[in-house]
Backbone as JSON Lines, residues from 0, in Angstrom:
{"i":0,"aa":"L","n":[-30.4,62.67,-84.81],"ca":[-29.99,63.31,-83.45],"c":[-28.74,63.94,-83.61]}
{"i":1,"aa":"N","n":[-28.43,64.88,-82.98],"ca":[-27.18,65.53,-83.06],"c":[-26.4,64.9,-81.9]}
{"i":2,"aa":"T","n":[-25.0,64.9,-82.12],"ca":[-24.18,64.16,-80.94],"c":[-23.14,65.33,-80.6]}
{"i":3,"aa":"F","n":[-22.74,65.26,-79.24],"ca":[-21.68,65.96,-78.81],"c":[-20.83,65.28,-77.92]}
{"i":4,"aa":"A","n":[-19.56,65.76,-77.72],"ca":[-18.56,65.09,-76.94],"c":[-18.71,65.46,-75.49]}
{"i":5,"aa":"L","n":[-18.57,64.38,-74.66],"ca":[-18.75,64.56,-73.34],"c":[-17.3,64.23,-72.64]}
{"i":6,"aa":"G","n":[-16.21,64.92,-72.74],"ca":[-15.01,64.67,-72.03],"c":[-14.48,63.25,-72.72]}
{"i":7,"aa":"D","n":[-14.02,62.44,-71.6],"ca":[-13.63,61.06,-71.89],"c":[-14.64,60.08,-72.18]}
{"i":8,"aa":"L","n":[-15.92,60.36,-71.92],"ca":[-17.07,59.41,-72.0],"c":[-17.65,59.16,-73.33]}
{"i":9,"aa":"G","n":[-16.91,59.79,-74.37],"ca":[-17.29,59.32,-75.79],"c":[-18.39,60.37,-76.31]}
{"i":10,"aa":"N","n":[-19.19,59.86,-77.38],"ca":[-20.31,60.79,-77.7],"c":[-21.59,60.39,-77.12]}
{"i":11,"aa":"V","n":[-22.31,61.42,-76.99],"ca":[-23.54,61.22,-76.26],"c":[-24.6,61.9,-77.26]}
{"i":12,"aa":"T","n":[-25.78,61.38,-77.64],"ca":[-26.66,61.97,-78.46],"c":[-27.6,62.97,-77.59]}
{"i":13,"aa":"E","n":[-28.33,63.86,-78.37],"ca":[-29.33,64.7,-77.49],"c":[-30.31,63.77,-76.64]}
{"i":14,"aa":"A","n":[-30.6,62.64,-77.21],"ca":[-31.7,61.84,-76.54],"c":[-30.92,61.04,-75.19]}
{"i":15,"aa":"G","n":[-29.66,61.35,-75.1],"ca":[-28.95,60.77,-73.96],"c":[-28.41,59.53,-73.95]}
{"i":16,"aa":"R","n":[-28.2,59.04,-75.26],"ca":[-27.78,57.44,-75.59],"c":[-26.26,57.62,-75.98]}
{"i":17,"aa":"A","n":[-25.61,56.74,-75.24],"ca":[-24.0,56.83,-75.44],"c":[-23.88,56.01,-76.67]}
{"i":18,"aa":"E","n":[-22.99,56.46,-77.64],"ca":[-22.8,55.94,-78.95],"c":[-21.23,55.4,-78.81]}
{"i":19,"aa":"G","n":[-21.22,53.93,-79.2],"ca":[-19.83,53.46,-79.28],"c":[-19.3,53.0,-77.88]}
{"i":20,"aa":"Y","n":[-19.81,53.37,-76.78],"ca":[-19.3,53.15,-75.54],"c":[-20.39,52.56,-74.69]}
{"i":21,"aa":"A","n":[-19.93,51.82,-73.75],"ca":[-20.92,51.38,-72.59],"c":[-20.05,51.8,-71.41]}
{"i":22,"aa":"L","n":[-20.84,52.4,-70.61],"ca":[-20.07,52.97,-69.38],"c":[-20.31,52.08,-68.26]}
{"i":23,"aa":"A","n":[-19.25,51.61,-67.62],"ca":[-19.4,50.88,-66.58],"c":[-18.8,51.48,-65.05]}
{"i":24,"aa":"W","n":[-19.64,51.28,-64.22],"ca":[-19.2,51.71,-62.87],"c":[-17.99,51.02,-62.32]}
{"i":25,"aa":"S","n":[-16.88,51.71,-61.94],"ca":[-15.59,51.12,-61.32],"c":[-15.76,51.34,-59.96]}
{"i":26,"aa":"T","n":[-16.01,50.39,-58.99],"ca":[-16.11,50.65,-57.66],"c":[-14.74,50.95,-57.05]}
{"i":27,"aa":"A","n":[-13.68,50.31,-57.6],"ca":[-12.37,50.66,-57.06],"c":[-12.13,52.21,-57.26]}
{"i":28,"aa":"A","n":[-12.38,52.68,-58.51],"ca":[-12.09,54.06,-58.74],"c":[-13.14,54.89,-58.42]}
{"i":29,"aa":"A","n":[-14.47,54.44,-58.13],"ca":[-15.57,55.16,-57.55],"c":[-15.9,56.31,-58.8]}
{"i":30,"aa":"R","n":[-16.06,55.88,-59.97],"ca":[-16.23,56.56,-61.03],"c":[-16.74,55.73,-62.16]}
{"i":31,"aa":"W","n":[-17.6,56.42,-63.32],"ca":[-17.82,55.72,-64.43],"c":[-16.45,55.74,-65.34]}
{"i":32,"aa":"E","n":[-16.47,54.64,-66.11],"ca":[-15.27,54.44,-66.84],"c":[-15.81,54.04,-68.34]}
{"i":33,"aa":"P","n":[-15.54,54.81,-69.39],"ca":[-16.0,54.27,-70.78],"c":[-15.4,53.03,-71.21]}
{"i":34,"aa":"R","n":[-15.91,52.14,-71.66],"ca":[-15.42,50.91,-72.37],"c":[-16.03,50.94,-73.71]}
{"i":35,"aa":"P","n":[-15.38,50.59,-74.74],"ca":[-15.89,50.48,-76.13],"c":[-16.98,49.45,-76.2]}
{"i":36,"aa":"Q","n":[-18.03,49.63,-76.78],"ca":[-19.03,48.62,-76.82],"c":[-18.58,47.6,-77.97]}
{"i":37,"aa":"T","n":[-18.78,46.27,-77.71],"ca":[-18.44,45.32,-78.59],"c":[-19.6,44.55,-78.91]}
{"i":38,"aa":"G","n":[-19.61,43.57,-79.72],"ca":[-20.92,42.95,-80.23],"c":[-21.75,42.48,-79.14]}
{"i":39,"aa":"G","n":[-21.16,42.01,-78.09],"ca":[-22.2,41.43,-76.93],"c":[-22.34,42.44,-76.02]}
{"i":40,"aa":"G","n":[-21.59,43.55,-75.88],"ca":[-21.94,44.58,-74.95],"c":[-21.3,44.06,-73.52]}
{"i":41,"aa":"S","n":[-21.47,44.83,-72.35],"ca":[-20.99,44.36,-71.16],"c":[-21.79,45.04,-70.11]}
{"i":42,"aa":"S","n":[-21.95,44.28,-69.02],"ca":[-22.5,44.86,-67.76],"c":[-21.55,44.47,-66.87]}
{"i":43,"aa":"G","n":[-20.83,45.42,-66.23],"ca":[-19.67,45.3,-65.34],"c":[-18.48,44.63,-66.34]}
{"i":44,"aa":"R","n":[-17.68,43.7,-65.96],"ca":[-16.54,43.42,-66.77],"c":[-17.0,42.09,-67.56]}
{"i":45,"aa":"F","n":[-17.84,41.38,-67.28],"ca":[-18.39,40.29,-68.04],"c":[-19.65,40.2,-68.4]}
{"i":46,"aa":"G","n":[-20.07,39.54,-69.56],"ca":[-21.55,39.23,-69.74],"c":[-22.01,40.24,-70.73]}
{"i":47,"aa":"L","n":[-23.37,40.25,-70.92],"ca":[-24.08,40.91,-71.76],"c":[-24.6,42.13,-70.89]}
{"i":48,"aa":"R","n":[-24.79,43.09,-71.82],"ca":[-25.13,44.41,-71.14],"c":[-26.51,44.5,-70.78]}
{"i":49,"aa":"N","n":[-27.75,44.02,-71.6],"ca":[-28.94,44.05,-71.24],"c":[-29.2,42.97,-70.16]}
{"i":50,"aa":"L","n":[-29.58,43.13,-68.86],"ca":[-29.96,42.07,-67.93],"c":[-31.32,41.43,-67.98]}
{"i":51,"aa":"I","n":[-32.12,42.01,-68.87],"ca":[-33.52,41.7,-69.17],"c":[-33.38,40.4,-70.07]}
{"i":52,"aa":"T","n":[-34.07,39.3,-69.8],"ca":[-33.98,38.19,-70.68],"c":[-35.18,38.14,-71.4]}
{"i":53,"aa":"N","n":[-35.29,37.71,-72.74],"ca":[-36.3,37.62,-73.66],"c":[-37.08,39.04,-73.76]}
{"i":54,"aa":"A","n":[-36.26,40.08,-74.08],"ca":[-36.76,41.33,-74.07],"c":[-37.59,41.6,-75.41]}
{"i":55,"aa":"T","n":[-37.5,40.96,-76.22],"ca":[-38.27,40.93,-77.47],"c":[-39.43,40.14,-77.59]}
{"i":56,"aa":"F","n":[-39.65,39.4,-76.49],"ca":[-40.83,38.46,-76.26],"c":[-40.91,37.54,-77.48]}
{"i":57,"aa":"R","n":[-39.84,36.97,-77.97],"ca":[-39.77,36.07,-78.99],"c":[-39.62,34.68,-78.57]}
{"i":58,"aa":"I","n":[-39.58,34.36,-77.37],"ca":[-39.57,32.92,-76.92],"c":[-40.77,32.69,-75.99]}
{"i":59,"aa":"N","n":[-41.34,31.7,-76.13],"ca":[-42.55,31.1,-75.45],"c":[-42.66,29.67,-75.52]}
{"i":60,"aa":"Q","n":[-41.74,29.18,-74.87],"ca":[-41.67,27.57,-74.53],"c":[-43.06,27.01,-74.08]}
{"i":61,"aa":"R","n":[-43.62,27.55,-73.26],"ca":[-44.77,27.0,-72.63],"c":[-46.02,27.19,-73.67]}
{"i":62,"aa":"R","n":[-45.67,27.79,-74.6],"ca":[-46.68,27.99,-75.76],"c":[-48.07,28.45,-75.11]}
{"i":63,"aa":"N","n":[-47.89,29.32,-74.09],"ca":[-48.93,30.07,-73.28],"c":[-49.36,31.33,-74.18]}
{"i":64,"aa":"F","n":[-50.49,31.25,-74.87],"ca":[-50.85,32.37,-75.61],"c":[-52.19,33.26,-75.02]}
{"i":65,"aa":"A","n":[-52.23,32.81,-73.64],"ca":[-53.2,33.66,-73.01],"c":[-52.91,35.06,-72.96]}
{"i":66,"aa":"T","n":[-54.15,35.81,-73.24],"ca":[-53.96,37.34,-72.99],"c":[-54.22,37.78,-71.6]}
{"i":67,"aa":"T","n":[-54.56,37.05,-70.74],"ca":[-54.67,37.28,-69.36],"c":[-53.86,36.23,-68.33]}
{"i":68,"aa":"L","n":[-52.9,36.76,-67.58],"ca":[-52.14,35.98,-66.86],"c":[-52.59,36.18,-65.22]}
{"i":69,"aa":"G","n":[-52.73,35.24,-64.45],"ca":[-52.84,35.45,-63.07],"c":[-51.61,35.81,-62.44]}
{"i":70,"aa":"A","n":[-51.67,36.3,-61.23],"ca":[-50.51,36.64,-60.4],"c":[-49.53,35.53,-60.24]}
{"i":71,"aa":"G","n":[-48.13,35.82,-60.78],"ca":[-47.2,34.82,-60.94],"c":[-47.2,33.67,-61.78]}
{"i":72,"aa":"V","n":[-48.31,33.84,-62.8],"ca":[-48.3,32.89,-63.82],"c":[-47.56,33.32,-64.99]}
{"i":73,"aa":"Y","n":[-46.67,32.45,-65.62],"ca":[-45.89,32.74,-66.69],"c":[-46.51,32.63,-68.05]}
{"i":74,"aa":"G","n":[-46.06,33.48,-68.85],"ca":[-46.62,33.42,-70.23],"c":[-45.27,33.37,-71.13]}
{"i":75,"aa":"Y","n":[-44.78,34.46,-72.01],"ca":[-43.51,34.35,-72.51],"c":[-42.48,34.14,-71.51]}
{"i":76,"aa":"D","n":[-41.31,33.35,-72.19],"ca":[-40.47,33.04,-71.28],"c":[-39.81,34.23,-70.19]}
{"i":77,"aa":"R","n":[-39.81,33.79,-69.16],"ca":[-39.23,34.85,-68.03],"c":[-40.1,35.9,-67.59]}
{"i":78,"aa":"W","n":[-41.22,36.12,-68.38],"ca":[-42.43,37.29,-67.95],"c":[-43.46,36.56,-67.29]}
{"i":79,"aa":"R","n":[-43.9,37.1,-66.3],"ca":[-45.16,36.7,-65.39],"c":[-46.21,37.77,-65.06]}
{"i":80,"aa":"G","n":[-47.33,37.32,-64.96],"ca":[-48.24,38.4,-64.36],"c":[-47.65,38.91,-62.93]}
{"i":81,"aa":"G","n":[-47.9,40.17,-62.74],"ca":[-47.54,40.85,-61.52],"c":[-48.41,40.51,-60.36]}
{"i":82,"aa":"A","n":[-48.38,41.17,-59.21],"ca":[-48.99,41.04,-57.99],"c":[-50.52,40.91,-58.47]}
{"i":83,"aa":"S","n":[-51.13,41.61,-59.3],"ca":[-52.56,41.61,-59.62],"c":[-52.85,40.97,-60.98]}
{"i":84,"aa":"G","n":[-51.81,40.22,-61.47],"ca":[-52.06,39.52,-62.74],"c":[-51.85,40.51,-64.02]}
{"i":85,"aa":"C","n":[-52.07,40.24,-65.15],"ca":[-51.81,40.99,-66.12],"c":[-52.71,40.68,-67.34]}
{"i":86,"aa":"T","n":[-53.27,41.65,-68.06],"ca":[-54.18,41.48,-69.22],"c":[-53.24,42.26,-70.3]}
{"i":87,"aa":"Y","n":[-52.93,41.76,-71.51],"ca":[-52.1,42.18,-72.55],"c":[-52.18,41.66,-73.92]}
{"i":88,"aa":"S","n":[-51.81,42.21,-74.84],"ca":[-51.82,41.72,-76.19],"c":[-50.44,42.15,-76.92]}
{"i":89,"aa":"V","n":[-50.19,41.16,-77.86],"ca":[-48.84,41.16,-78.45],"c":[-48.98,41.26,-79.93]}
{"i":90,"aa":"S","n":[-48.17,42.34,-80.55],"ca":[-48.18,42.36,-81.97],"c":[-46.78,42.38,-82.38]}
{"i":91,"aa":"G","n":[-45.95,41.45,-82.81],"ca":[-44.67,41.44,-82.96],"c":[-43.92,41.38,-81.81]}
{"i":92,"aa":"S","n":[-43.06,42.37,-81.59],"ca":[-42.35,42.49,-80.41],"c":[-42.85,43.5,-79.6]}
{"i":93,"aa":"I","n":[-44.1,44.17,-79.78],"ca":[-44.68,45.23,-78.94],"c":[-45.79,44.64,-78.04]}
{"i":94,"aa":"L","n":[-45.75,44.65,-76.82],"ca":[-46.85,44.32,-75.99],"c":[-47.54,45.68,-75.61]}
{"i":95,"aa":"T","n":[-48.92,45.46,-75.39],"ca":[-49.93,46.39,-75.0],"c":[-50.54,45.89,-73.64]}
{"i":96,"aa":"I","n":[-50.12,46.58,-72.64],"ca":[-50.51,46.03,-71.06],"c":[-51.91,47.01,-70.94]}
{"i":97,"aa":"T","n":[-53.04,46.29,-70.85],"ca":[-54.31,46.97,-70.55],"c":[-54.61,46.85,-69.07]}
{"i":98,"aa":"A","n":[-54.11,45.94,-68.31],"ca":[-54.53,45.78,-66.87],"c":[-53.45,45.07,-66.05]}
{"i":99,"aa":"G","n":[-53.23,45.46,-64.92],"ca":[-52.14,44.87,-64.05],"c":[-50.66,45.16,-64.6]}
{"i":100,"aa":"S","n":[-49.88,44.2,-64.28],"ca":[-48.4,44.47,-64.76],"c":[-47.81,43.11,-65.18]}
{"i":101,"aa":"L","n":[-46.64,43.21,-65.81],"ca":[-45.92,42.09,-66.45],"c":[-44.6,42.42,-65.87]}
{"i":102,"aa":"A","n":[-44.16,41.04,-65.24],"ca":[-42.94,41.28,-64.42],"c":[-41.74,40.39,-64.78]}
{"i":103,"aa":"Q","n":[-40.57,40.6,-64.59],"ca":[-39.44,39.58,-64.66],"c":[-38.63,39.76,-63.58]}
{"i":104,"aa":"T","n":[-38.24,38.74,-62.83],"ca":[-37.18,38.73,-61.88],"c":[-35.81,38.47,-62.56]}
{"i":105,"aa":"I","n":[-34.86,39.35,-62.21],"ca":[-33.4,39.21,-62.54],"c":[-32.75,38.58,-61.51]}
{"i":106,"aa":"N","n":[-32.05,37.48,-61.74],"ca":[-31.32,36.83,-60.76],"c":[-30.13,37.73,-60.16]}
{"i":107,"aa":"G","n":[-30.05,37.8,-59.11],"ca":[-29.0,38.68,-58.38],"c":[-27.63,38.33,-58.9]}
{"i":108,"aa":"A","n":[-27.28,37.21,-59.45],"ca":[-26.09,36.74,-59.62],"c":[-25.65,37.53,-61.09]}
{"i":109,"aa":"S","n":[-26.63,38.11,-61.72],"ca":[-26.49,38.87,-62.94],"c":[-25.99,40.27,-62.55]}
{"i":110,"aa":"I","n":[-26.07,40.82,-61.31],"ca":[-25.67,41.98,-60.88],"c":[-24.24,41.77,-60.4]}
{"i":111,"aa":"T","n":[-23.35,42.23,-61.21],"ca":[-21.82,42.25,-61.09],"c":[-21.28,43.0,-59.97]}
{"i":112,"aa":"E","n":[-21.82,44.34,-59.9],"ca":[-21.17,45.22,-58.87],"c":[-22.34,46.17,-58.48]}
{"i":113,"aa":"T","n":[-21.98,46.62,-57.34],"ca":[-22.75,47.75,-56.71],"c":[-22.68,48.94,-57.52]}
{"i":114,"aa":"G","n":[-23.86,49.46,-57.78],"ca":[-23.68,50.81,-58.54],"c":[-25.01,51.17,-59.2]}
{"i":115,"aa":"P","n":[-24.97,52.21,-59.84],"ca":[-26.19,52.81,-60.52],"c":[-26.4,51.86,-61.91]}
{"i":116,"aa":"Y","n":[-27.76,51.41,-62.01],"ca":[-28.2,50.84,-63.24],"c":[-29.19,51.7,-63.91]}
{"i":117,"aa":"T","n":[-29.25,51.54,-65.08],"ca":[-30.45,52.41,-66.03],"c":[-31.34,51.4,-66.62]}
{"i":118,"aa":"L","n":[-32.63,51.82,-66.5],"ca":[-33.71,50.9,-67.1],"c":[-34.36,52.09,-68.13]}
{"i":119,"aa":"S","n":[-34.44,51.37,-69.34],"ca":[-34.98,52.13,-70.59],"c":[-35.83,51.08,-71.51]}
{"i":120,"aa":"W","n":[-36.77,51.81,-72.22],"ca":[-37.72,50.95,-73.05],"c":[-38.41,51.81,-74.01]}
{"i":121,"aa":"E","n":[-39.04,51.29,-75.09],"ca":[-39.79,52.08,-75.88],"c":[-41.14,51.86,-75.68]}
{"i":122,"aa":"G","n":[-41.96,52.91,-75.62],"ca":[-43.47,52.67,-75.63],"c":[-43.87,53.59,-74.29]}
{"i":123,"aa":"T","n":[-45.19,53.44,-73.96],"ca":[-45.81,54.26,-73.15],"c":[-46.01,53.67,-71.72]}
{"i":124,"aa":"A","n":[-45.69,52.5,-71.38],"ca":[-45.86,51.77,-70.22],"c":[-45.07,52.37,-69.22]}
{"i":125,"aa":"A","n":[-45.6,52.22,-67.84],"ca":[-44.91,52.71,-66.66],"c":[-44.06,51.58,-66.1]}
{"i":126,"aa":"A","n":[-42.95,51.96,-65.39],"ca":[-42.16,50.83,-64.71],"c":[-41.92,51.01,-63.39]}
{"i":127,"aa":"T","n":[-41.65,49.82,-62.77],"ca":[-41.23,49.88,-61.44],"c":[-40.07,48.83,-61.31]}
{"i":128,"aa":"I","n":[-39.09,49.14,-60.45],"ca":[-37.9,48.05,-60.04],"c":[-38.21,48.05,-58.47]}
{"i":129,"aa":"N","n":[-38.36,46.57,-58.22],"ca":[-38.66,46.24,-56.75],"c":[-39.78,47.12,-56.12]}
{"i":130,"aa":"G","n":[-40.66,47.47,-57.03],"ca":[-41.93,48.12,-56.48],"c":[-41.73,49.52,-56.37]}
{"i":131,"aa":"S","n":[-40.61,50.28,-56.73],"ca":[-40.44,51.61,-56.77],"c":[-40.55,52.17,-58.2]}
{"i":132,"aa":"P","n":[-41.28,53.3,-58.58],"ca":[-41.35,53.75,-59.76],"c":[-39.95,54.15,-60.51]}
{"i":133,"aa":"V","n":[-39.86,53.92,-61.72],"ca":[-38.52,54.23,-62.4],"c":[-38.94,54.93,-63.76]}
{"i":134,"aa":"V","n":[-38.51,56.17,-64.04],"ca":[-38.83,56.84,-65.38],"c":[-38.11,56.21,-66.53]}
{"i":135,"aa":"N","n":[-38.45,56.22,-67.62],"ca":[-37.72,55.78,-68.73],"c":[-36.4,56.52,-68.94]}
{"i":136,"aa":"G","n":[-35.25,55.74,-68.91],"ca":[-34.02,56.24,-68.75],"c":[-33.49,56.57,-67.36]}
{"i":137,"aa":"G","n":[-34.38,56.16,-66.42],"ca":[-33.93,56.58,-64.97],"c":[-33.02,55.43,-64.33]}
{"i":138,"aa":"Q","n":[-32.34,55.85,-63.22],"ca":[-31.31,55.03,-62.74],"c":[-31.84,54.55,-61.14]}
{"i":139,"aa":"V","n":[-31.29,53.29,-60.95],"ca":[-31.57,52.84,-59.69],"c":[-30.26,52.12,-58.95]}
{"i":140,"aa":"M","n":[-30.02,52.13,-57.81],"ca":[-28.88,51.57,-57.3],"c":[-29.06,50.17,-56.91]}
{"i":141,"aa":"L","n":[-28.33,49.25,-57.5],"ca":[-28.33,47.64,-57.22],"c":[-27.26,47.16,-56.68]}
{"i":142,"aa":"S","n":[-27.29,46.08,-55.93],"ca":[-26.14,45.6,-55.29],"c":[-26.27,44.09,-55.79]}
{"i":143,"aa":"P","n":[-24.99,43.4,-55.7],"ca":[-24.82,42.09,-56.16],"c":[-25.71,40.98,-55.22]}
{"i":144,"aa":"S","n":[-26.18,39.89,-55.89],"ca":[-26.8,38.99,-55.02],"c":[-28.32,39.27,-54.55]}
{"i":145,"aa":"E","n":[-28.71,40.34,-55.07],"ca":[-29.98,40.57,-54.58],"c":[-30.89,40.57,-55.97]}
{"i":146,"aa":"N","n":[-31.91,39.67,-55.94],"ca":[-32.72,39.63,-56.94],"c":[-33.39,40.89,-57.06]}
{"i":147,"aa":"V","n":[-33.9,41.11,-58.49],"ca":[-34.31,42.47,-58.93],"c":[-35.69,42.16,-59.61]}
{"i":148,"aa":"V","n":[-36.82,42.72,-59.34],"ca":[-38.05,42.54,-60.13],"c":[-38.38,43.93,-60.83]}
{"i":149,"aa":"V","n":[-38.46,43.86,-62.15],"ca":[-38.8,44.88,-63.0],"c":[-40.11,44.62,-63.48]}
{"i":150,"aa":"A","n":[-41.16,45.35,-63.39],"ca":[-42.45,45.34,-63.83],"c":[-42.8,46.55,-64.64]}
{"i":151,"aa":"F","n":[-43.64,46.21,-65.65],"ca":[-44.37,47.25,-66.46],"c":[-45.78,47.16,-66.5]}
{"i":152,"aa":"S","n":[-46.43,48.49,-66.62],"ca":[-47.98,48.36,-66.47],"c":[-48.42,49.51,-67.35]}
{"i":153,"aa":"G","n":[-49.7,49.38,-67.58],"ca":[-50.68,50.4,-68.62],"c":[-49.86,51.11,-69.71]}
{"i":154,"aa":"G","n":[-49.68,50.5,-70.75],"ca":[-49.5,51.14,-72.0],"c":[-48.55,50.1,-72.81]}
{"i":155,"aa":"T","n":[-47.85,50.59,-73.83],"ca":[-47.16,49.81,-74.77],"c":[-45.77,49.55,-74.37]}
{"i":156,"aa":"L","n":[-45.09,48.42,-74.61],"ca":[-43.81,47.96,-74.36],"c":[-43.05,47.38,-75.36]}
{"i":157,"aa":"S","n":[-41.97,47.91,-75.65],"ca":[-40.96,47.14,-76.35],"c":[-39.52,47.63,-76.1]}
{"i":158,"aa":"K","n":[-38.6,46.61,-76.24],"ca":[-37.03,46.75,-76.06],"c":[-36.71,47.29,-74.77]}
{"i":159,"aa":"P","n":[-37.35,46.48,-73.66],"ca":[-36.91,46.96,-72.24],"c":[-35.32,46.67,-72.25]}
{"i":160,"aa":"Q","n":[-34.72,47.53,-71.4],"ca":[-33.29,47.17,-71.15],"c":[-32.9,47.59,-69.82]}
{"i":161,"aa":"L","n":[-32.27,46.7,-69.07],"ca":[-31.64,47.18,-67.66],"c":[-30.18,46.97,-67.91]}
{"i":162,"aa":"E","n":[-29.31,47.98,-67.68],"ca":[-27.84,47.91,-67.85],"c":[-27.35,48.78,-66.89]}
{"i":163,"aa":"Q","n":[-25.78,48.29,-66.54],"ca":[-25.02,49.12,-65.58],"c":[-24.4,50.27,-66.52]}
{"i":164,"aa":"N","n":[-25.21,51.22,-66.49],"ca":[-24.47,52.45,-67.42],"c":[-25.32,53.6,-66.76]}
{"i":165,"aa":"P","n":[-24.63,54.85,-66.9],"ca":[-25.32,56.09,-66.37],"c":[-26.26,56.78,-67.4]}
{"i":166,"aa":"L","n":[-26.31,56.28,-68.69],"ca":[-27.09,56.62,-69.65],"c":[-27.67,55.45,-70.49]}
{"i":167,"aa":"P","n":[-28.91,55.62,-70.96],"ca":[-29.43,54.23,-71.76],"c":[-28.57,54.31,-73.02]}
{"i":168,"aa":"T","n":[-28.28,52.97,-73.53],"ca":[-27.53,52.99,-74.75],"c":[-28.57,52.31,-75.73]}
{"i":169,"aa":"P","n":[-28.15,52.18,-77.06],"ca":[-29.03,51.5,-78.03],"c":[-29.37,50.07,-77.52]}
{"i":170,"aa":"F","n":[-30.55,49.77,-77.81],"ca":[-31.02,48.35,-77.32],"c":[-30.31,47.17,-77.72]}
{"i":171,"aa":"E","n":[-29.86,46.38,-76.79],"ca":[-29.08,45.33,-77.22],"c":[-29.85,43.87,-77.61]}
{"i":172,"aa":"Q","n":[-29.8,43.59,-78.74],"ca":[-30.64,42.28,-79.1],"c":[-29.61,41.04,-78.67]}
{"i":173,"aa":"R","n":[-30.08,40.37,-77.68],"ca":[-29.16,39.06,-77.28],"c":[-29.36,38.05,-78.15]}
{"i":174,"aa":"P","n":[-28.3,37.28,-78.22],"ca":[-28.46,36.08,-79.06],"c":[-29.57,35.08,-78.59]}
{"i":175,"aa":"I","n":[-30.19,34.73,-79.58],"ca":[-31.53,33.75,-79.15],"c":[-31.0,32.5,-78.5]}
{"i":176,"aa":"E","n":[-29.56,32.04,-78.55],"ca":[-29.14,30.91,-77.91],"c":[-29.09,31.24,-76.42]}
{"i":177,"aa":"L","n":[-28.87,32.42,-76.0],"ca":[-28.84,32.74,-74.52],"c":[-30.1,33.06,-73.91]}
{"i":178,"aa":"E","n":[-31.2,33.3,-74.56],"ca":[-32.48,33.56,-74.12],"c":[-33.01,32.38,-73.55]}
């Protein structure tokens, strides 16, 4: 991908992914401010950049290997069947959702500041946040203390990421100890 400079926001690839910077919304300044990406990334001022837990579907403490989940029934850690359940298959870190939806609730305490958050993923699945459709790389406005339900349906899914940035950034692999 070609890269071009975007003022003081660092480099942005043609695919719209920031390289070397995590952009964080500054409520006080009412603007996006570039912050160099570090190993852990950042959402707001503290914590990890990707708010989605177990985004590579590598943790399954319940050992629930069922390919059909009822509504609200958990399979892989933090992931559950949506309102009408979910039928899916897993190959490595790629899910294929054939019916229903797979959802994760993100605790409102993880939302550190009011502002735009970007949802991105690899694959053909469709996504919603709190029931509203979101395109890959699309933004939603979120507020602290509000739980957020991210759901995917109908297609393949890998590397989902929800972050406080105006552009999707490279996928953040969270340390397994924090999953």
